[in-house]
């Protein structure tokens, strides 16, 4: 019985490691929307959040204030292969996004290329955090300037496929 449990646990860890690797390799953009953060962080995002992934594993997201204008984001928090990002807010006329710049892993491992940026739509309602990543099938990964990236987001503001599938987290009360 104990052997089967350990084997199951090992398989889950391997799957989680693969997911983390895909996320790091899957960072989408080479250009920041924000070079010098100036927008104050949204304190509603601060805290530890959890969700149950499709495979049944619980994933934790930790969002900490790094300064008045930046976050430190850790995902999946508490795991051997957790990843670290600096985050800040970017706004245009129609929306606010979180800019994530993935800076490394707990292994420690630096990003393998210059595609370290991802952009996230977020909303907090009570103890529920909903995140959606900007879809590189709609806003090209190959955009080479901050201005062109901002324009592509604005041009697609009404596109229902602008963002990927929702990730829903619940706040952990410590």
PDB file of N, CA, C and O in Angstrom, residues 97-158:
ATOM      1  N   UNK A  97      -3.613  45.305 -16.872  1.00  0.00           N
ATOM      2  CA  UNK A  97      -3.029  43.957 -16.887  1.00  0.00           C
ATOM      3  C   UNK A  97      -1.870  43.901 -15.907  1.00  0.00           C
ATOM      4  O   UNK A  97      -1.250  44.914 -15.594  1.00  0.00           O
ATOM      5  N   UNK A  98      -1.579  42.697 -15.461  1.00  0.00           N
ATOM      6  CA  UNK A  98      -0.382  42.454 -14.672  1.00  0.00           C
ATOM      7  C   UNK A  98       0.708  42.020 -15.640  1.00  0.00           C
ATOM      8  O   UNK A  98       0.513  41.086 -16.420  1.00  0.00           O
ATOM      9  N   UNK A  99       1.833  42.699 -15.605  1.00  0.00           N
ATOM     10  CA  UNK A  99       3.004  42.282 -16.379  1.00  0.00           C
ATOM     11  C   UNK A  99       3.843  41.385 -15.473  1.00  0.00           C
ATOM     12  O   UNK A  99       4.228  41.784 -14.382  1.00  0.00           O
ATOM     13  N   UNK A 100       4.105  40.166 -15.922  1.00  0.00           N
ATOM     14  CA  UNK A 100       4.978  39.254 -15.198  1.00  0.00           C
ATOM     15  C   UNK A 100       6.279  39.105 -15.962  1.00  0.00           C
ATOM     16  O   UNK A 100       6.264  38.870 -17.174  1.00  0.00           O
ATOM     17  N   UNK A 101       7.382  39.238 -15.271  1.00  0.00           N
ATOM     18  CA  UNK A 101       8.707  39.006 -15.839  1.00  0.00           C
ATOM     19  C   UNK A 101       9.317  37.849 -15.048  1.00  0.00           C
ATOM     20  O   UNK A 101       9.769  38.024 -13.921  1.00  0.00           O
ATOM     21  N   UNK A 102       9.296  36.654 -15.635  1.00  0.00           N
ATOM     22  CA  UNK A 102       9.777  35.439 -14.966  1.00  0.00           C
ATOM     23  C   UNK A 102      11.293  35.496 -14.874  1.00  0.00           C
ATOM     24  O   UNK A 102      11.981  35.531 -15.888  1.00  0.00           O
ATOM     25  N   UNK A 103      11.806  35.509 -13.652  1.00  0.00           N
ATOM     26  CA  UNK A 103      13.233  35.759 -13.435  1.00  0.00           C
ATOM     27  C   UNK A 103      14.022  34.519 -13.052  1.00  0.00           C
ATOM     28  O   UNK A 103      15.241  34.559 -13.044  1.00  0.00           O
ATOM     29  N   UNK A 104      13.362  33.409 -12.723  1.00  0.00           N
ATOM     30  CA  UNK A 104      14.102  32.202 -12.375  1.00  0.00           C
ATOM     31  C   UNK A 104      13.258  31.197 -11.635  1.00  0.00           C
ATOM     32  O   UNK A 104      12.056  31.385 -11.450  1.00  0.00           O
ATOM     33  N   UNK A 105      13.923  30.124 -11.222  1.00  0.00           N
ATOM     34  CA  UNK A 105      13.256  29.043 -10.505  1.00  0.00           C
ATOM     35  C   UNK A 105      14.001  28.742  -9.212  1.00  0.00           C
ATOM     36  O   UNK A 105      15.114  29.220  -8.993  1.00  0.00           O
ATOM     37  N   UNK A 106      13.413  27.891  -8.394  1.00  0.00           N
ATOM     38  CA  UNK A 106      14.022  27.506  -7.117  1.00  0.00           C
ATOM     39  C   UNK A 106      15.172  26.533  -7.304  1.00  0.00           C
ATOM     40  O   UNK A 106      15.841  26.193  -6.346  1.00  0.00           O
ATOM     41  N   UNK A 107      15.461  26.101  -8.496  1.00  0.00           N
ATOM     42  CA  UNK A 107      16.482  25.079  -8.726  1.00  0.00           C
ATOM     43  C   UNK A 107      17.919  25.522  -8.479  1.00  0.00           C
ATOM     44  O   UNK A 107      18.703  24.658  -8.119  1.00  0.00           O
ATOM     45  N   UNK A 108      18.515  26.577  -8.561  1.00  0.00           N
ATOM     46  CA  UNK A 108      18.088  27.792  -9.261  1.00  0.00           C
ATOM     47  C   UNK A 108      18.384  27.679 -10.752  1.00  0.00           C
ATOM     48  O   UNK A 108      19.411  27.143 -11.151  1.00  0.00           O
ATOM     49  N   UNK A 109      17.475  28.209 -11.524  1.00  0.00           N
ATOM     50  CA  UNK A 109      17.614  28.145 -12.975  1.00  0.00           C
ATOM     51  C   UNK A 109      17.122  29.460 -13.567  1.00  0.00           C
ATOM     52  O   UNK A 109      16.011  29.901 -13.265  1.00  0.00           O
ATOM     53  N   UNK A 110      17.954  30.072 -14.367  1.00  0.00           N
ATOM     54  CA  UNK A 110      17.571  31.308 -15.052  1.00  0.00           C
ATOM     55  C   UNK A 110      16.768  30.967 -16.303  1.00  0.00           C
ATOM     56  O   UNK A 110      16.865  29.855 -16.829  1.00  0.00           O
ATOM     57  N   UNK A 111      15.975  31.896 -16.812  1.00  0.00           N
ATOM     58  CA  UNK A 111      15.252  31.646 -18.060  1.00  0.00           C
ATOM     59  C   UNK A 111      16.226  31.270 -19.178  1.00  0.00           C
ATOM     60  O   UNK A 111      17.355  31.760 -19.235  1.00  0.00           O
ATOM     61  N   UNK A 112      15.752  30.381 -20.057  1.00  0.00           N
ATOM     62  CA  UNK A 112      16.606  29.870 -21.129  1.00  0.00           C
ATOM     63  C   UNK A 112      16.677  30.794 -22.335  1.00  0.00           C
ATOM     64  O   UNK A 112      17.538  30.628 -23.186  1.00  0.00           O
ATOM     65  N   UNK A 113      15.742  31.755 -22.440  1.00  0.00           N
ATOM     66  CA  UNK A 113      15.771  32.687 -23.567  1.00  0.00           C
ATOM     67  C   UNK A 113      15.209  34.027 -23.099  1.00  0.00           C
ATOM     68  O   UNK A 113      14.969  34.216 -21.914  1.00  0.00           O
ATOM     69  N   UNK A 114      15.005  34.933 -24.037  1.00  0.00           N
ATOM     70  CA  UNK A 114      14.542  36.266 -23.648  1.00  0.00           C
ATOM     71  C   UNK A 114      13.022  36.400 -23.653  1.00  0.00           C
ATOM     72  O   UNK A 114      12.486  37.482 -23.488  1.00  0.00           O
ATOM     73  N   UNK A 115      12.305  35.292 -23.796  1.00  0.00           N
ATOM     74  CA  UNK A 115      10.843  35.302 -23.695  1.00  0.00           C
ATOM     75  C   UNK A 115      10.455  35.099 -22.238  1.00  0.00           C
ATOM     76  O   UNK A 115      10.096  34.007 -21.820  1.00  0.00           O
ATOM     77  N   UNK A 116      10.543  36.158 -21.467  1.00  0.00           N
ATOM     78  CA  UNK A 116      10.286  36.062 -20.026  1.00  0.00           C
ATOM     79  C   UNK A 116       9.001  36.760 -19.597  1.00  0.00           C
ATOM     80  O   UNK A 116       8.623  36.655 -18.435  1.00  0.00           O
ATOM     81  N   UNK A 117       8.346  37.458 -20.512  1.00  0.00           N
ATOM     82  CA  UNK A 117       7.177  38.255 -20.139  1.00  0.00           C
ATOM     83  C   UNK A 117       5.867  37.543 -20.457  1.00  0.00           C
ATOM     84  O   UNK A 117       5.725  36.910 -21.509  1.00  0.00           O
ATOM     85  N   UNK A 118       4.920  37.670 -19.535  1.00  0.00           N
ATOM     86  CA  UNK A 118       3.537  37.269 -19.749  1.00  0.00           C
ATOM     87  C   UNK A 118       2.661  38.391 -19.214  1.00  0.00           C
ATOM     88  O   UNK A 118       3.066  39.146 -18.317  1.00  0.00           O
ATOM     89  N   UNK A 119       1.452  38.484 -19.751  1.00  0.00           N
ATOM     90  CA  UNK A 119       0.507  39.529 -19.355  1.00  0.00           C
ATOM     91  C   UNK A 119      -0.788  38.864 -18.926  1.00  0.00           C
ATOM     92  O   UNK A 119      -1.283  37.957 -19.593  1.00  0.00           O
ATOM     93  N   UNK A 120      -1.327  39.324 -17.803  1.00  0.00           N
ATOM     94  CA  UNK A 120      -2.430  38.635 -17.150  1.00  0.00           C
ATOM     95  C   UNK A 120      -3.557  39.601 -16.825  1.00  0.00           C
ATOM     96  O   UNK A 120      -3.329  40.651 -16.221  1.00  0.00           O
ATOM     97  N   UNK A 121      -4.763  39.219 -17.208  1.00  0.00           N
ATOM     98  CA  UNK A 121      -5.965  39.899 -16.766  1.00  0.00           C
ATOM     99  C   UNK A 121      -6.344  39.290 -15.422  1.00  0.00           C
ATOM    100  O   UNK A 121      -6.282  38.073 -15.246  1.00  0.00           O
ATOM    101  N   UNK A 122      -6.724  40.122 -14.470  1.00  0.00           N
ATOM    102  CA  UNK A 122      -7.061  39.605 -13.146  1.00  0.00           C
ATOM    103  C   UNK A 122      -8.318  40.273 -12.604  1.00  0.00           C
ATOM    104  O   UNK A 122      -8.614  41.411 -12.940  1.00  0.00           O
ATOM    105  N   UNK A 123      -9.020  39.516 -11.779  1.00  0.00           N
ATOM    106  CA  UNK A 123     -10.127  40.101 -11.029  1.00  0.00           C
ATOM    107  C   UNK A 123     -10.231  39.372  -9.693  1.00  0.00           C
ATOM    108  O   UNK A 123      -9.985  38.166  -9.614  1.00  0.00           O
ATOM    109  N   UNK A 124     -10.543  40.125  -8.666  1.00  0.00           N
ATOM    110  CA  UNK A 124     -10.736  39.578  -7.332  1.00  0.00           C
ATOM    111  C   UNK A 124     -12.157  39.904  -6.903  1.00  0.00           C
ATOM    112  O   UNK A 124     -12.568  41.067  -6.927  1.00  0.00           O
ATOM    113  N   UNK A 125     -12.894  38.859  -6.546  1.00  0.00           N
ATOM    114  CA  UNK A 125     -14.236  39.018  -6.004  1.00  0.00           C
ATOM    115  C   UNK A 125     -14.300  38.205  -4.727  1.00  0.00           C
ATOM    116  O   UNK A 125     -14.259  36.976  -4.785  1.00  0.00           O
ATOM    117  N   UNK A 126     -14.335  38.883  -3.595  1.00  0.00           N
ATOM    118  CA  UNK A 126     -14.316  38.181  -2.307  1.00  0.00           C
ATOM    119  C   UNK A 126     -13.006  37.430  -2.152  1.00  0.00           C
ATOM    120  O   UNK A 126     -11.938  38.031  -2.240  1.00  0.00           O
ATOM    121  N   UNK A 127     -13.088  36.137  -1.956  1.00  0.00           N
ATOM    122  CA  UNK A 127     -11.898  35.291  -1.800  1.00  0.00           C
ATOM    123  C   UNK A 127     -11.543  34.543  -3.073  1.00  0.00           C
ATOM    124  O   UNK A 127     -10.844  33.526  -3.019  1.00  0.00           O
ATOM    125  N   UNK A 128     -12.037  35.007  -4.226  1.00  0.00           N
ATOM    126  CA  UNK A 128     -11.780  34.332  -5.499  1.00  0.00           C
ATOM    127  C   UNK A 128     -10.957  35.231  -6.419  1.00  0.00           C
ATOM    128  O   UNK A 128     -11.324  36.386  -6.654  1.00  0.00           O
ATOM    129  N   UNK A 129      -9.867  34.680  -6.907  1.00  0.00           N
ATOM    130  CA  UNK A 129      -8.996  35.365  -7.864  1.00  0.00           C
ATOM    131  C   UNK A 129      -9.116  34.653  -9.205  1.00  0.00           C
ATOM    132  O   UNK A 129      -8.910  33.441  -9.291  1.00  0.00           O
ATOM    133  N   UNK A 130      -9.454  35.406 -10.238  1.00  0.00           N
ATOM    134  CA  UNK A 130      -9.553  34.858 -11.587  1.00  0.00           C
ATOM    135  C   UNK A 130      -8.464  35.484 -12.440  1.00  0.00           C
ATOM    136  O   UNK A 130      -8.350  36.708 -12.504  1.00  0.00           O
ATOM    137  N   UNK A 131      -7.662  34.626 -13.058  1.00  0.00           N
ATOM    138  CA  UNK A 131      -6.564  35.066 -13.920  1.00  0.00           C
ATOM    139  C   UNK A 131      -6.759  34.511 -15.319  1.00  0.00           C
ATOM    140  O   UNK A 131      -7.217  33.379 -15.482  1.00  0.00           O
ATOM    141  N   UNK A 132      -6.373  35.317 -16.322  1.00  0.00           N
ATOM    142  CA  UNK A 132      -6.374  34.867 -17.720  1.00  0.00           C
ATOM    143  C   UNK A 132      -5.142  35.445 -18.403  1.00  0.00           C
ATOM    144  O   UNK A 132      -4.942  36.657 -18.400  1.00  0.00           O
ATOM    145  N   UNK A 133      -4.335  34.575 -18.987  1.00  0.00           N
ATOM    146  CA  UNK A 133      -3.128  34.995 -19.693  1.00  0.00           C
ATOM    147  C   UNK A 133      -3.465  35.540 -21.073  1.00  0.00           C
ATOM    148  O   UNK A 133      -4.351  35.002 -21.763  1.00  0.00           O
ATOM    149  N   UNK A 134      -2.744  36.572 -21.485  1.00  0.00           N
ATOM    150  CA  UNK A 134      -2.871  37.105 -22.833  1.00  0.00           C
ATOM    151  C   UNK A 134      -2.559  35.983 -23.827  1.00  0.00           C
ATOM    152  O   UNK A 134      -1.602  35.229 -23.649  1.00  0.00           O
ATOM    153  N   UNK A 135      -3.369  35.874 -24.860  1.00  0.00           N
ATOM    154  CA  UNK A 135      -3.263  34.791 -25.830  1.00  0.00           C
ATOM    155  C   UNK A 135      -2.304  35.166 -26.971  1.00  0.00           C
ATOM    156  O   UNK A 135      -2.615  36.049 -27.763  1.00  0.00           O
ATOM    157  N   UNK A 136      -1.150  34.490 -27.076  1.00  0.00           N
ATOM    158  CA  UNK A 136      -0.202  34.817 -28.146  1.00  0.00           C
ATOM    159  C   UNK A 136      -0.681  34.409 -29.535  1.00  0.00           C
ATOM    160  O   UNK A 136      -0.079  34.798 -30.529  1.00  0.00           O
ATOM    161  N   UNK A 137      -1.789  33.667 -29.610  1.00  0.00           N
ATOM    162  CA  UNK A 137      -2.378  33.372 -30.918  1.00  0.00           C
ATOM    163  C   UNK A 137      -3.147  34.576 -31.452  1.00  0.00           C
ATOM    164  O   UNK A 137      -3.401  34.677 -32.650  1.00  0.00           O
ATOM    165  N   UNK A 138      -3.502  35.492 -30.561  1.00  0.00           N
ATOM    166  CA  UNK A 138      -4.207  36.714 -30.962  1.00  0.00           C
ATOM    167  C   UNK A 138      -3.237  37.892 -31.022  1.00  0.00           C
ATOM    168  O   UNK A 138      -3.230  38.650 -31.991  1.00  0.00           O
ATOM    169  N   UNK A 139      -2.421  38.049 -29.974  1.00  0.00           N
ATOM    170  CA  UNK A 139      -1.391  39.100 -29.943  1.00  0.00           C
ATOM    171  C   UNK A 139      -0.053  38.393 -30.116  1.00  0.00           C
ATOM    172  O   UNK A 139       0.414  37.696 -29.223  1.00  0.00           O
ATOM    173  N   UNK A 140       0.537  38.560 -31.273  1.00  0.00           N
ATOM    174  CA  UNK A 140       1.724  37.813 -31.678  1.00  0.00           C
ATOM    175  C   UNK A 140       2.876  37.884 -30.685  1.00  0.00           C
ATOM    176  O   UNK A 140       3.168  38.954 -30.140  1.00  0.00           O
ATOM    177  N   UNK A 141       3.554  36.741 -30.511  1.00  0.00           N
ATOM    178  CA  UNK A 141       4.765  36.672 -29.694  1.00  0.00           C
ATOM    179  C   UNK A 141       5.919  37.439 -30.322  1.00  0.00           C
ATOM    180  O   UNK A 141       6.895  37.748 -29.661  1.00  0.00           O
ATOM    181  N   UNK A 142       5.819  37.698 -31.602  1.00  0.00           N
ATOM    182  CA  UNK A 142       6.941  38.272 -32.351  1.00  0.00           C
ATOM    183  C   UNK A 142       6.962  39.794 -32.381  1.00  0.00           C
ATOM    184  O   UNK A 142       7.795  40.392 -33.064  1.00  0.00           O
ATOM    185  N   UNK A 143       6.075  40.429 -31.641  1.00  0.00           N
ATOM    186  CA  UNK A 143       6.068  41.888 -31.557  1.00  0.00           C
ATOM    187  C   UNK A 143       7.364  42.329 -30.881  1.00  0.00           C
ATOM    188  O   UNK A 143       7.783  41.746 -29.891  1.00  0.00           O
ATOM    189  N   UNK A 144       8.002  43.378 -31.442  1.00  0.00           N
ATOM    190  CA  UNK A 144       9.343  43.740 -30.973  1.00  0.00           C
ATOM    191  C   UNK A 144       9.432  45.072 -30.217  1.00  0.00           C
ATOM    192  O   UNK A 144      10.513  45.470 -29.823  1.00  0.00           O
ATOM    193  N   UNK A 145       8.292  45.738 -29.996  1.00  0.00           N
ATOM    194  CA  UNK A 145       8.361  46.977 -29.229  1.00  0.00           C
ATOM    195  C   UNK A 145       7.183  47.055 -28.254  1.00  0.00           C
ATOM    196  O   UNK A 145       6.114  46.493 -28.511  1.00  0.00           O
ATOM    197  N   UNK A 146       7.391  47.771 -27.179  1.00  0.00           N
ATOM    198  CA  UNK A 146       6.342  47.966 -26.180  1.00  0.00           C
ATOM    199  C   UNK A 146       5.132  48.672 -26.788  1.00  0.00           C
ATOM    200  O   UNK A 146       3.985  48.318 -26.503  1.00  0.00           O
ATOM    201  N   UNK A 147       5.397  49.656 -27.633  1.00  0.00           N
ATOM    202  CA  UNK A 147       4.323  50.419 -28.260  1.00  0.00           C
ATOM    203  C   UNK A 147       3.476  49.535 -29.168  1.00  0.00           C
ATOM    204  O   UNK A 147       2.246  49.613 -29.161  1.00  0.00           O
ATOM    205  N   UNK A 148       4.132  48.681 -29.967  1.00  0.00           N
ATOM    206  CA  UNK A 148       3.404  47.786 -30.867  1.00  0.00           C
ATOM    207  C   UNK A 148       2.598  46.754 -30.076  1.00  0.00           C
ATOM    208  O   UNK A 148       1.481  46.396 -30.464  1.00  0.00           O
ATOM    209  N   UNK A 149       3.147  46.287 -28.954  1.00  0.00           N
ATOM    210  CA  UNK A 149       2.424  45.340 -28.112  1.00  0.00           C
ATOM    211  C   UNK A 149       1.183  46.003 -27.516  1.00  0.00           C
ATOM    212  O   UNK A 149       0.084  45.434 -27.547  1.00  0.00           O
ATOM    213  N   UNK A 150       1.327  47.213 -26.996  1.00  0.00           N
ATOM    214  CA  UNK A 150       0.186  47.939 -26.440  1.00  0.00           C
ATOM    215  C   UNK A 150      -0.877  48.187 -27.517  1.00  0.00           C
ATOM    216  O   UNK A 150      -2.079  48.048 -27.255  1.00  0.00           O
ATOM    217  N   UNK A 151      -0.438  48.510 -28.723  1.00  0.00           N
ATOM    218  CA  UNK A 151      -1.379  48.757 -29.822  1.00  0.00           C
ATOM    219  C   UNK A 151      -2.115  47.479 -30.209  1.00  0.00           C
ATOM    220  O   UNK A 151      -3.317  47.493 -30.458  1.00  0.00           O
ATOM    221  N   UNK A 152      -1.409  46.348 -30.250  1.00  0.00           N
ATOM    222  CA  UNK A 152      -2.035  45.070 -30.593  1.00  0.00           C
ATOM    223  C   UNK A 152      -3.084  44.673 -29.548  1.00  0.00           C
ATOM    224  O   UNK A 152      -4.142  44.140 -29.894  1.00  0.00           O
ATOM    225  N   UNK A 153      -2.798  44.951 -28.283  1.00  0.00           N
ATOM    226  CA  UNK A 153      -3.781  44.674 -27.228  1.00  0.00           C
ATOM    227  C   UNK A 153      -5.003  45.570 -27.416  1.00  0.00           C
ATOM    228  O   UNK A 153      -6.149  45.108 -27.356  1.00  0.00           O
ATOM    229  N   UNK A 154      -4.773  46.847 -27.672  1.00  0.00           N
ATOM    230  CA  UNK A 154      -5.879  47.793 -27.889  1.00  0.00           C
ATOM    231  C   UNK A 154      -6.695  47.409 -29.116  1.00  0.00           C
ATOM    232  O   UNK A 154      -7.936  47.459 -29.090  1.00  0.00           O
ATOM    233  N   UNK A 155      -6.026  47.004 -30.194  1.00  0.00           N
ATOM    234  CA  UNK A 155      -6.718  46.631 -31.430  1.00  0.00           C
ATOM    235  C   UNK A 155      -7.608  45.403 -31.243  1.00  0.00           C
ATOM    236  O   UNK A 155      -8.577  45.219 -31.984  1.00  0.00           O
ATOM    237  N   UNK A 156      -7.281  44.567 -30.277  1.00  0.00           N
ATOM    238  CA  UNK A 156      -8.031  43.324 -30.049  1.00  0.00           C
ATOM    239  C   UNK A 156      -8.886  43.360 -28.783  1.00  0.00           C
ATOM    240  O   UNK A 156      -9.324  42.316 -28.300  1.00  0.00           O
ATOM    241  N   UNK A 157      -9.142  44.558 -28.258  1.00  0.00           N
ATOM    242  CA  UNK A 157      -9.825  44.673 -26.967  1.00  0.00           C
ATOM    243  C   UNK A 157     -11.186  43.987 -26.938  1.00  0.00           C
ATOM    244  O   UNK A 157     -11.621  43.512 -25.888  1.00  0.00           O
ATOM    245  N   UNK A 158     -11.866  43.870 -28.068  1.00  0.00           N
ATOM    246  CA  UNK A 158     -13.189  43.241 -28.107  1.00  0.00           C
ATOM    247  C   UNK A 158     -13.135  41.784 -28.577  1.00  0.00           C
ATOM    248  O   UNK A 158     -14.180  41.137 -28.689  1.00  0.00           O
TER     249      UNK A 158
END
